[in-house]
Short mmCIF file of C-alpha atoms in Angstrom, two decimals:
data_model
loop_
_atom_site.label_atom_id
_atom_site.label_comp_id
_atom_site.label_asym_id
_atom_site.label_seq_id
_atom_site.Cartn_x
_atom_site.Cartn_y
_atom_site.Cartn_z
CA UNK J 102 -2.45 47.09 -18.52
CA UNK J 103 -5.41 46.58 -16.65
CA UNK J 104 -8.76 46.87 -19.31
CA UNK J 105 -11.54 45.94 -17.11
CA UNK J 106 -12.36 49.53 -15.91
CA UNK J 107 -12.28 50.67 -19.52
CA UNK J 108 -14.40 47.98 -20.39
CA UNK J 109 -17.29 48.87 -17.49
CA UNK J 110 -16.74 52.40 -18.49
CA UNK J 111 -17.75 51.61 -21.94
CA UNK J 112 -20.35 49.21 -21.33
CA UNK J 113 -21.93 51.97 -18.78
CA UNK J 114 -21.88 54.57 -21.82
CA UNK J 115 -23.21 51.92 -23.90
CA UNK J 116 -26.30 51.30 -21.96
CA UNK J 117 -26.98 54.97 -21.06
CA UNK J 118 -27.03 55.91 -24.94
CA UNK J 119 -29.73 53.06 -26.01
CA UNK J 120 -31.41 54.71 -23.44
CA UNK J 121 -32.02 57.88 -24.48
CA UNK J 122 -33.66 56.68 -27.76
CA UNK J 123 -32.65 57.26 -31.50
CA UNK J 124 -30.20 60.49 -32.16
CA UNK J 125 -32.01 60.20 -35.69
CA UNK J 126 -35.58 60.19 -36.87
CA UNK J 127 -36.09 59.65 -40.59
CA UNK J 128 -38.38 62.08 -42.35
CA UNK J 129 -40.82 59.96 -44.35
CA UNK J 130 -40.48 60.21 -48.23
CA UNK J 131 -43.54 60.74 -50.76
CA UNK J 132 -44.70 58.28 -53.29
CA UNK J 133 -43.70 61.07 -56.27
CA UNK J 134 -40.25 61.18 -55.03
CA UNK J 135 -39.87 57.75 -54.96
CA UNK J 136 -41.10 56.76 -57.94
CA UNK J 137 -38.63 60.14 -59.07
CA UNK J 138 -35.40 57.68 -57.61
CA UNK J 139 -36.82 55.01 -59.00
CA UNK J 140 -36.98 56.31 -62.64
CA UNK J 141 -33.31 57.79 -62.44
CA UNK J 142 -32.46 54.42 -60.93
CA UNK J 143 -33.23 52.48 -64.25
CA UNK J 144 -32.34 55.68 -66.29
CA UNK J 145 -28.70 55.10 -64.29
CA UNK J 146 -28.68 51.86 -64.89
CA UNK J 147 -29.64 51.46 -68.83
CA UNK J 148 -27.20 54.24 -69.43
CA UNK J 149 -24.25 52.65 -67.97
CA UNK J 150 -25.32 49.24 -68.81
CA UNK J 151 -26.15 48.77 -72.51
CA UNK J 152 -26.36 44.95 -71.86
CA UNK J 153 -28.86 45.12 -69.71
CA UNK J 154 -31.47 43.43 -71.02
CA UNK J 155 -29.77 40.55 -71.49
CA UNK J 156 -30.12 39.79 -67.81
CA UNK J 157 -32.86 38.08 -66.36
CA UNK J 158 -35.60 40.60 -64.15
CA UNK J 159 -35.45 41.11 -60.94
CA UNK J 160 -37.54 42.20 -58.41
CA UNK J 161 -37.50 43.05 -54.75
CA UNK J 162 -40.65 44.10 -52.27
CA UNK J 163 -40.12 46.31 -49.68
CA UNK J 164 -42.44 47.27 -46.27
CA UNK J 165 -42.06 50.98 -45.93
CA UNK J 166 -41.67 51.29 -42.06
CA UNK J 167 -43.46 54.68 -42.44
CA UNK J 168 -46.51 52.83 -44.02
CA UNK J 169 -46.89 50.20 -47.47
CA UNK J 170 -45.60 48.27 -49.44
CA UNK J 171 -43.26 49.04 -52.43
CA UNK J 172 -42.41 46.15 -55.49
CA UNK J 173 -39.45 47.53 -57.21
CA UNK J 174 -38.32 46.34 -60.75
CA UNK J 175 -36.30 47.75 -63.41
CA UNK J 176 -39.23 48.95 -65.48
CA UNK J 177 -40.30 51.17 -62.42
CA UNK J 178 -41.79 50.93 -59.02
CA UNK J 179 -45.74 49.94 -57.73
CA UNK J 180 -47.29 50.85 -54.43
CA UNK J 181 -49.61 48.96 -52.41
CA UNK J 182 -51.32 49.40 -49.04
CA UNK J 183 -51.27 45.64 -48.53
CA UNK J 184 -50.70 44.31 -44.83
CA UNK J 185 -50.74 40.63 -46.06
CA UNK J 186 -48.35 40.64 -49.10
CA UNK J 187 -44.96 38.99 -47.97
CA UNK J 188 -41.77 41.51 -48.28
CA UNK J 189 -38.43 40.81 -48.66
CA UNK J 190 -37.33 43.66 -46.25
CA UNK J 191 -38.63 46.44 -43.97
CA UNK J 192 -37.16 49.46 -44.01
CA UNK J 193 -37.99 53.40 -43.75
CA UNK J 194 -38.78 55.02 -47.20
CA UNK J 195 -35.82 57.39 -46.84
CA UNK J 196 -33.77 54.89 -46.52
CA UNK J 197 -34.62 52.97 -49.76
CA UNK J 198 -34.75 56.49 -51.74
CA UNK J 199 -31.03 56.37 -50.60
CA UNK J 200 -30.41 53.25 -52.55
CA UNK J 201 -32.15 54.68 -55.60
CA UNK J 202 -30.05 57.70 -55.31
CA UNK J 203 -26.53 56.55 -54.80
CA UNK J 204 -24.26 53.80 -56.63
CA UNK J 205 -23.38 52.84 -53.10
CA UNK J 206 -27.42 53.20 -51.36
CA UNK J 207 -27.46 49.64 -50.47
CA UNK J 208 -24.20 48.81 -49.29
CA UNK J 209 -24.53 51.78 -46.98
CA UNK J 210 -27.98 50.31 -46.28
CA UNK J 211 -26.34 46.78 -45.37
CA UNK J 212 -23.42 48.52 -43.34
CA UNK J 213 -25.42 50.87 -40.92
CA UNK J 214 -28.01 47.96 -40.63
CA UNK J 215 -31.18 50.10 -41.10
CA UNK J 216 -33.44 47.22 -42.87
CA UNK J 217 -34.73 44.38 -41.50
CA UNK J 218 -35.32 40.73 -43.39
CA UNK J 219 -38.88 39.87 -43.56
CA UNK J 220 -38.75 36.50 -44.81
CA UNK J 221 -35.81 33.63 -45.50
CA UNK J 222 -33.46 35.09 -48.44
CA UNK J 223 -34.86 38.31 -48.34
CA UNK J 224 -32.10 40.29 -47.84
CA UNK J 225 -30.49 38.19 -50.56
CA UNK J 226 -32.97 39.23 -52.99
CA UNK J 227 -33.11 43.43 -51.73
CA UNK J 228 -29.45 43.53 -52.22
CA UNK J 229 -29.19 41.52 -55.59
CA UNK J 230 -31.75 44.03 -56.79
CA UNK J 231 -28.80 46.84 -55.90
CA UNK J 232 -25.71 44.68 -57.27
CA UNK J 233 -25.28 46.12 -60.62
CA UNK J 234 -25.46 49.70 -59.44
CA UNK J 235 -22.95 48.37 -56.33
CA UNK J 236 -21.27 46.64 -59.40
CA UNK J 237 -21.29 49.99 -61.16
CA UNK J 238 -19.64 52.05 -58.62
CA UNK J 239 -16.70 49.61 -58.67
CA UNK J 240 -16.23 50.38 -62.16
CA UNK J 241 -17.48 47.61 -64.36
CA UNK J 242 -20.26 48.07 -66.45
CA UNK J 243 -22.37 45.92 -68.63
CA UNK J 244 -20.93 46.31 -72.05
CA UNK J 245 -19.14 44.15 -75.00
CA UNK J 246 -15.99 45.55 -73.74
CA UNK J 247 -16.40 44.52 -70.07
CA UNK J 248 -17.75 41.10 -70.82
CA UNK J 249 -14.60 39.50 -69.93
CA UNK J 250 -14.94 40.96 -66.80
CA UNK J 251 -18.49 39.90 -66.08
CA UNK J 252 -17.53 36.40 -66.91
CA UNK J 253 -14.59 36.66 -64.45
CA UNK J 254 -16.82 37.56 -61.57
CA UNK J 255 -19.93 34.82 -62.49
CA UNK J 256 -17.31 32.27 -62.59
CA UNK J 257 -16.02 33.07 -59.01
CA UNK J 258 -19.78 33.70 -57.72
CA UNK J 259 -20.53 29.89 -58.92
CA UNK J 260 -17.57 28.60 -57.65
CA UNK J 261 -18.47 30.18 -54.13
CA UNK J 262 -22.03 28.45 -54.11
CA UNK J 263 -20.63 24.98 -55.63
CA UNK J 264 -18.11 25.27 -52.62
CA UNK J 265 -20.54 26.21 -49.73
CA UNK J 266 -22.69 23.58 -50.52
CA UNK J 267 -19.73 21.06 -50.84
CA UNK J 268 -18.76 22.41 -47.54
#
């Protein structure tokens, strides 16, 4: 079977659809409703996760694409205007209110590609931000009963980094 023709036929399409430009535009999302997604965010995620203050903070900084700059924790969410302050990704503000929304926002986020890394270990730190609620979704929570679990899955996320830098 001869592919070749399928192949041109599919890098032709390929070309002609980048294009004709996005098949999407993003609607920009208001600092109220974000600031709505990220209150039920935490809300979700003390709820579910009785624990949680045991674990250390973390924080992530986004660059709205559709203009500032967003510094999300789990005690809520700031804006800023700044132009100078370094973020950890870029990405449109309907996009990260998808995060907020849904146990499964940032995977989606990381699968369709819609975010950009700003700096080294940025993306690392937007979608460690996300993990419990990604975490969540898969069904463990941060409880006394689910400890074991927890455990389970630090112990094979050290052994991953002991054996990458090992090589």
């Amino acid at each position: 079977h001869d592919w070749q023709e399928a192949a041109r036929a599919y890098h032709r399409d390929f070309r002609d659809r980048i294009a004709e430009g996005a098949t999407e535009v993003p609607k920009s999302v208001d600092e109220a409703t974000l600031a709505r997604g990220a209150e039920q965010f935490a809300a979700r995620l003390a709820k579910r996760n009785p624990l949680l203050s045991m674990l250390p903070a973390t924080t992530t900084v986004v660059r709205l694409l559709d203009g500032g700059l967003v510094r999300l924790s789990r005690s809520g969410i700031e804006f800023s205007a700044s132009a100078d302050e370094p973020a950890d990704v870029r990405t449109h503000s309907e996009s990260l209110l998808f995060c907020l929304k849904t146990p499964w926002g940032a995977n989606a986020l990381h699968v369709n590609g819609r975010f950009t890394a700003e700096r080294p270990g940025g993306e690392r730190r937007f979608f460690d931000f996300f993990k419990l609620a990604d975490w969540n979704d898969h069904g463990f929570t941060l409880t006394l009963n689910g400890l074991p679990a927890w455990l389970g899955l630090l112990n094979e996320r050290i052994e991953r980094r002991v054996y990458a830098r090992l090589g």
